[in-house]
CSV table of C-alpha atoms in Angstrom, one decimal:
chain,number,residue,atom,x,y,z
P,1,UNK,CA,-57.9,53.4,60.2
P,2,UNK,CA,-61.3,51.7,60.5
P,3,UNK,CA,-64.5,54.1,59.8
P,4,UNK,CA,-67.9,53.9,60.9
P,5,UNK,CA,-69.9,54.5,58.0
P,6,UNK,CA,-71.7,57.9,57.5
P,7,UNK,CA,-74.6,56.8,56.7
P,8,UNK,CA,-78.0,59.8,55.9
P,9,UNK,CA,-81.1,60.0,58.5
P,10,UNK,CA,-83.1,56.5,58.4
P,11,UNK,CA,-84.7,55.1,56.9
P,12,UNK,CA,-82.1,53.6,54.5
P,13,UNK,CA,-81.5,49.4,54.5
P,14,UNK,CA,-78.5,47.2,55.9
P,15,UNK,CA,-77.8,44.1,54.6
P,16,UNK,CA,-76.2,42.0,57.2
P,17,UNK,CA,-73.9,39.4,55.5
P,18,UNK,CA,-72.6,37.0,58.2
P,19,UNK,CA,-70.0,34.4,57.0
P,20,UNK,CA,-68.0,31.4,58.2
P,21,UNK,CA,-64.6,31.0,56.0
P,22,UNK,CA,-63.6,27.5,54.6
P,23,UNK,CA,-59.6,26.9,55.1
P,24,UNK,CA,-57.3,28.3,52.7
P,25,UNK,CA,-57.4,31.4,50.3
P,26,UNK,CA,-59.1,30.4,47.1
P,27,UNK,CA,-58.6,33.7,45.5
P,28,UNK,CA,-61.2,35.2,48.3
P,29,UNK,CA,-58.8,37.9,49.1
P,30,UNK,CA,-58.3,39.3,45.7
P,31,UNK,CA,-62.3,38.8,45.0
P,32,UNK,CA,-63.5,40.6,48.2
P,33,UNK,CA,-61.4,43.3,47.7
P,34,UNK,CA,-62.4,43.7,44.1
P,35,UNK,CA,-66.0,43.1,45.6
P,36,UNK,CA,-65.8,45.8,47.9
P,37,UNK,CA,-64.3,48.6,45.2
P,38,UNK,CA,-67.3,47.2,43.3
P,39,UNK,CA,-70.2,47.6,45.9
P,40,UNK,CA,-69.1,51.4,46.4
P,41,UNK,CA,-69.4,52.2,42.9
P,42,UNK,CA,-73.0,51.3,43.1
P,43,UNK,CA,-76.3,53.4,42.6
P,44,UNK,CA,-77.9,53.5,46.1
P,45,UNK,CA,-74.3,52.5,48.2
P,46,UNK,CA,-74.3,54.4,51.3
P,47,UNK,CA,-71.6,52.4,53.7
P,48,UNK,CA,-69.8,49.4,54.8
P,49,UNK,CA,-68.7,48.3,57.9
P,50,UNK,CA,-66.7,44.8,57.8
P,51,UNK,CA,-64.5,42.7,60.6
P,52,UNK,CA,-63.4,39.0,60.3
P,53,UNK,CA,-62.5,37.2,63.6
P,54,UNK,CA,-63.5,33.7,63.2
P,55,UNK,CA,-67.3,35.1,62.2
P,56,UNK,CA,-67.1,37.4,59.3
P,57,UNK,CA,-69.6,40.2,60.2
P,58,UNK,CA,-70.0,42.7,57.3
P,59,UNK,CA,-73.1,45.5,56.6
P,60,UNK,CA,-73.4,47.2,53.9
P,61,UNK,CA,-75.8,49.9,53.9
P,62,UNK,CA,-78.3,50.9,51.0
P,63,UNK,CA,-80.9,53.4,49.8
P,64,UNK,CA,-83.7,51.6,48.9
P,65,UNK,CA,-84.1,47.3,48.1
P,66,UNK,CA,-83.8,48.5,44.3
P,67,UNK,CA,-80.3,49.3,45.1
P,68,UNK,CA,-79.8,46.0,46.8
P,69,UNK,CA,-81.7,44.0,44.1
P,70,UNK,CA,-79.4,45.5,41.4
P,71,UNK,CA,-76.4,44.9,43.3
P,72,UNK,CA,-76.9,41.0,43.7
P,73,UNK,CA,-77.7,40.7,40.2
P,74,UNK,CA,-74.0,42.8,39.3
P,75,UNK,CA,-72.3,40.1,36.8
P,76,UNK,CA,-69.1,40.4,38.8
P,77,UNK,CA,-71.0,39.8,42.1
P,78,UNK,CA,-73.0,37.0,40.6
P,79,UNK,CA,-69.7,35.2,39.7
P,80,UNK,CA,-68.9,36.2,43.4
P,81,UNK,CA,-72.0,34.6,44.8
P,82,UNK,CA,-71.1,31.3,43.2
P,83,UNK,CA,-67.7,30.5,44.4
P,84,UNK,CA,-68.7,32.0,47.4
P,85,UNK,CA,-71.4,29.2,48.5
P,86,UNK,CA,-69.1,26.4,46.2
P,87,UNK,CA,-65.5,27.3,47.9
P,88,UNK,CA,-65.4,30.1,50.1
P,89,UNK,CA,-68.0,29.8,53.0
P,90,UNK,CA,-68.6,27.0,55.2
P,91,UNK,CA,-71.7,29.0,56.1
P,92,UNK,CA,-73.1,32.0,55.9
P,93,UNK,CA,-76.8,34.0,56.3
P,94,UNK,CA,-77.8,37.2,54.4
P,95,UNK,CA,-80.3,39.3,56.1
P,96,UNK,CA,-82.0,42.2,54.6
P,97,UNK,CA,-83.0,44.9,56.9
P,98,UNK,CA,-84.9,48.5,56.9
P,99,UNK,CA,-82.6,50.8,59.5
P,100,UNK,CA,-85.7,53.0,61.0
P,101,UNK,CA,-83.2,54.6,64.0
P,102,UNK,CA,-79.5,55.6,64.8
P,103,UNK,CA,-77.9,56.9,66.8
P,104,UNK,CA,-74.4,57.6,68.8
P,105,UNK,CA,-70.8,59.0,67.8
G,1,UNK,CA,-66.1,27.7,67.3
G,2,UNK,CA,-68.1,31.0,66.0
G,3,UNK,CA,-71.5,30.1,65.1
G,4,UNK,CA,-73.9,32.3,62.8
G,5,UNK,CA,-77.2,33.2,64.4
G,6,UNK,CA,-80.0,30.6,64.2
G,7,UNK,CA,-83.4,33.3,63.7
G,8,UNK,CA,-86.4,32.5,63.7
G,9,UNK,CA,-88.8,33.7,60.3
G,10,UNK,CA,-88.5,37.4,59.8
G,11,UNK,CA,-89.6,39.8,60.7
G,12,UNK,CA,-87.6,40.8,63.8
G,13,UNK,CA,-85.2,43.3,65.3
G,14,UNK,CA,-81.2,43.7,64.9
G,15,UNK,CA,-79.2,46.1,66.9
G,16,UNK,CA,-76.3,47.2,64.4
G,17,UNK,CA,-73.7,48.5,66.7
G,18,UNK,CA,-70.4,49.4,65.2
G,19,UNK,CA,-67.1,50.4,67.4
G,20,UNK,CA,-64.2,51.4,67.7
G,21,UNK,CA,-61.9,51.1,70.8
G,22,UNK,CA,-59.6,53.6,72.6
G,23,UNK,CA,-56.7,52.3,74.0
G,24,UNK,CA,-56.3,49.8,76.9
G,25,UNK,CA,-58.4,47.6,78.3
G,26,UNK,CA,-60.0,49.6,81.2
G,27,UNK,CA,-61.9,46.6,82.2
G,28,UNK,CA,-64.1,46.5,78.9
G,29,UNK,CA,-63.0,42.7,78.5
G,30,UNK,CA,-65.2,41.4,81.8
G,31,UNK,CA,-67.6,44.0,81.3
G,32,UNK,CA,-68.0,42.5,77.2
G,33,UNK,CA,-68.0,39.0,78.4
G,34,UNK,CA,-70.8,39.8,81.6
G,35,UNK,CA,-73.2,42.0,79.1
G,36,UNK,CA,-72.9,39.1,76.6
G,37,UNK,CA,-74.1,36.4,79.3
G,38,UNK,CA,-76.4,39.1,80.3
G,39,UNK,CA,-78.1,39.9,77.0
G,40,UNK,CA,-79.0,36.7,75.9
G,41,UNK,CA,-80.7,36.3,78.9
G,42,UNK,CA,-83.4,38.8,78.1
G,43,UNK,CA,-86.5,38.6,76.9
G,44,UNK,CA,-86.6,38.5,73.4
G,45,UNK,CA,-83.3,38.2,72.9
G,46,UNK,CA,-82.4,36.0,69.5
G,47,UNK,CA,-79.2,35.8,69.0
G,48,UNK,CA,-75.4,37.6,68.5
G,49,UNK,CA,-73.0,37.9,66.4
G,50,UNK,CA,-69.8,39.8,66.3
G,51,UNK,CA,-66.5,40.3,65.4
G,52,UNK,CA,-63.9,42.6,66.1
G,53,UNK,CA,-60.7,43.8,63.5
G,54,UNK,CA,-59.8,47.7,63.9
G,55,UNK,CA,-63.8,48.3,63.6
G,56,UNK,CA,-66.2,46.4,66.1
G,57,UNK,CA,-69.6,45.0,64.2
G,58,UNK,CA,-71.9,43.4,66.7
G,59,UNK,CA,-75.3,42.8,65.3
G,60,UNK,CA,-78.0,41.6,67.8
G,61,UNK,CA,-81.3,40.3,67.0
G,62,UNK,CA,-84.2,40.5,69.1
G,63,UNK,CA,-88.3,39.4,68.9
G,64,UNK,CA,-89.4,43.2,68.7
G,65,UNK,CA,-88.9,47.1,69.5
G,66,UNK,CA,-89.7,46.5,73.3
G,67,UNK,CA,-87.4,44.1,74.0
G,68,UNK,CA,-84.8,46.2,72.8
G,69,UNK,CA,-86.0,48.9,74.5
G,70,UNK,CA,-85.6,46.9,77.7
G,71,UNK,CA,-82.2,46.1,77.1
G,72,UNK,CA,-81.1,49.1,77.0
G,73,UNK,CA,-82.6,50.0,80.1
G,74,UNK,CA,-81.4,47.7,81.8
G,75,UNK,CA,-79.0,49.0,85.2
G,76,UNK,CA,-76.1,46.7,84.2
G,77,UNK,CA,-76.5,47.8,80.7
G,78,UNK,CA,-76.7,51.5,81.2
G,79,UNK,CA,-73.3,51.5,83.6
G,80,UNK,CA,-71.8,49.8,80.5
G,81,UNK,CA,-73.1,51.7,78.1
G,82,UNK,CA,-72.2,54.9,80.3
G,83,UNK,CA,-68.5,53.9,80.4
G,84,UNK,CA,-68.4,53.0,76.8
G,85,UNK,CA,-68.9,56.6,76.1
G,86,UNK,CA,-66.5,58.1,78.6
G,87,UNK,CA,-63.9,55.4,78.0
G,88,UNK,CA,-63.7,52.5,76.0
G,89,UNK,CA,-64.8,53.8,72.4
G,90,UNK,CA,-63.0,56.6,70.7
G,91,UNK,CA,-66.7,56.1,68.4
G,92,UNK,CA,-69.5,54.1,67.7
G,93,UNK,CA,-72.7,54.0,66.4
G,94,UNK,CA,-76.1,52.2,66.8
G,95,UNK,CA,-78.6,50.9,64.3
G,96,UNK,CA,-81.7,49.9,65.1
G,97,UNK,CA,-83.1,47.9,61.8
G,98,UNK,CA,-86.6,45.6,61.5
G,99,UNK,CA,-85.0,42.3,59.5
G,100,UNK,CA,-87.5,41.4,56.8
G,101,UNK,CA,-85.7,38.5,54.7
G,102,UNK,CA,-83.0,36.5,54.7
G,103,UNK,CA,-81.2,33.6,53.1
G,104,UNK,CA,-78.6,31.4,52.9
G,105,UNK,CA,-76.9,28.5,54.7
């Protein structure tokens, strides 16, 4: 079953990673699952919310930019990071956002 | 072809709003496609992007807070956003975040 994250009262961050597959697996499926097990494991992870149809569109949520800083410099998400923009992605945008509302449910 | 957002320079506004369906279409399909057409005809309005796979993730981007808040006032809106509660999503939740960086591409 999908799940919309429980995220705390704003303000927390999102970051909005928005992506455009390149044919063919690549080992992205074994990565992004290891990627996600990863990312929950971190200090400061409060939520993901993730669907793929033709447009990846996947936001993590985050306690502070410290938290998000540390995550992109995890070793294992580094090495992600590299084949992602080399094989993975045709294209793809990060954006790094404060959430200062919510609402809904 | 999906396409990933082309925003301006942060900052600016995304609507982070996460779904999941009931059942059926109950006309959400035209009403998706004609609140879509209607929405990036706003003021403000930025760009879309969305995808849908068990969980919904539509993130919207928008110029500023008003033009949000317009948008959601909107009478074609509100019908939609009125039957979206009593019918087409079992849950959701909105986000309303201020982007302040992004990368990549």
């Amino acid at each position: 079953m999908p799940e919309i994250a429980s995220t705390p009262q704003p303000p927390y961050y999102a970051v909005i990673f928005t992506s455009i597959r390149t044919d063919g697996d690549k080992g992205y499926g074994v990565m992004a699952e290891r990627m996600v097990d990863l990312a929950t494991r971190q200090e400061g992870f409060l939520g993901m919310e993730s669907a793929r149809e033709g447009l990846g569109v996947t936001v993590s949520y985050w306690a502070s930019l410290e938290a998000i800083a540390q995550w992109k410099q995890n070793v294992e998400h580094r090495e992600a990071q590299r084949l992602g923009h080399s094989s993975w992605y045709a294209d793809f945008k990060v954006r790094i956002a404060r959430v200062e509302r919510d609402y809904g449910g």
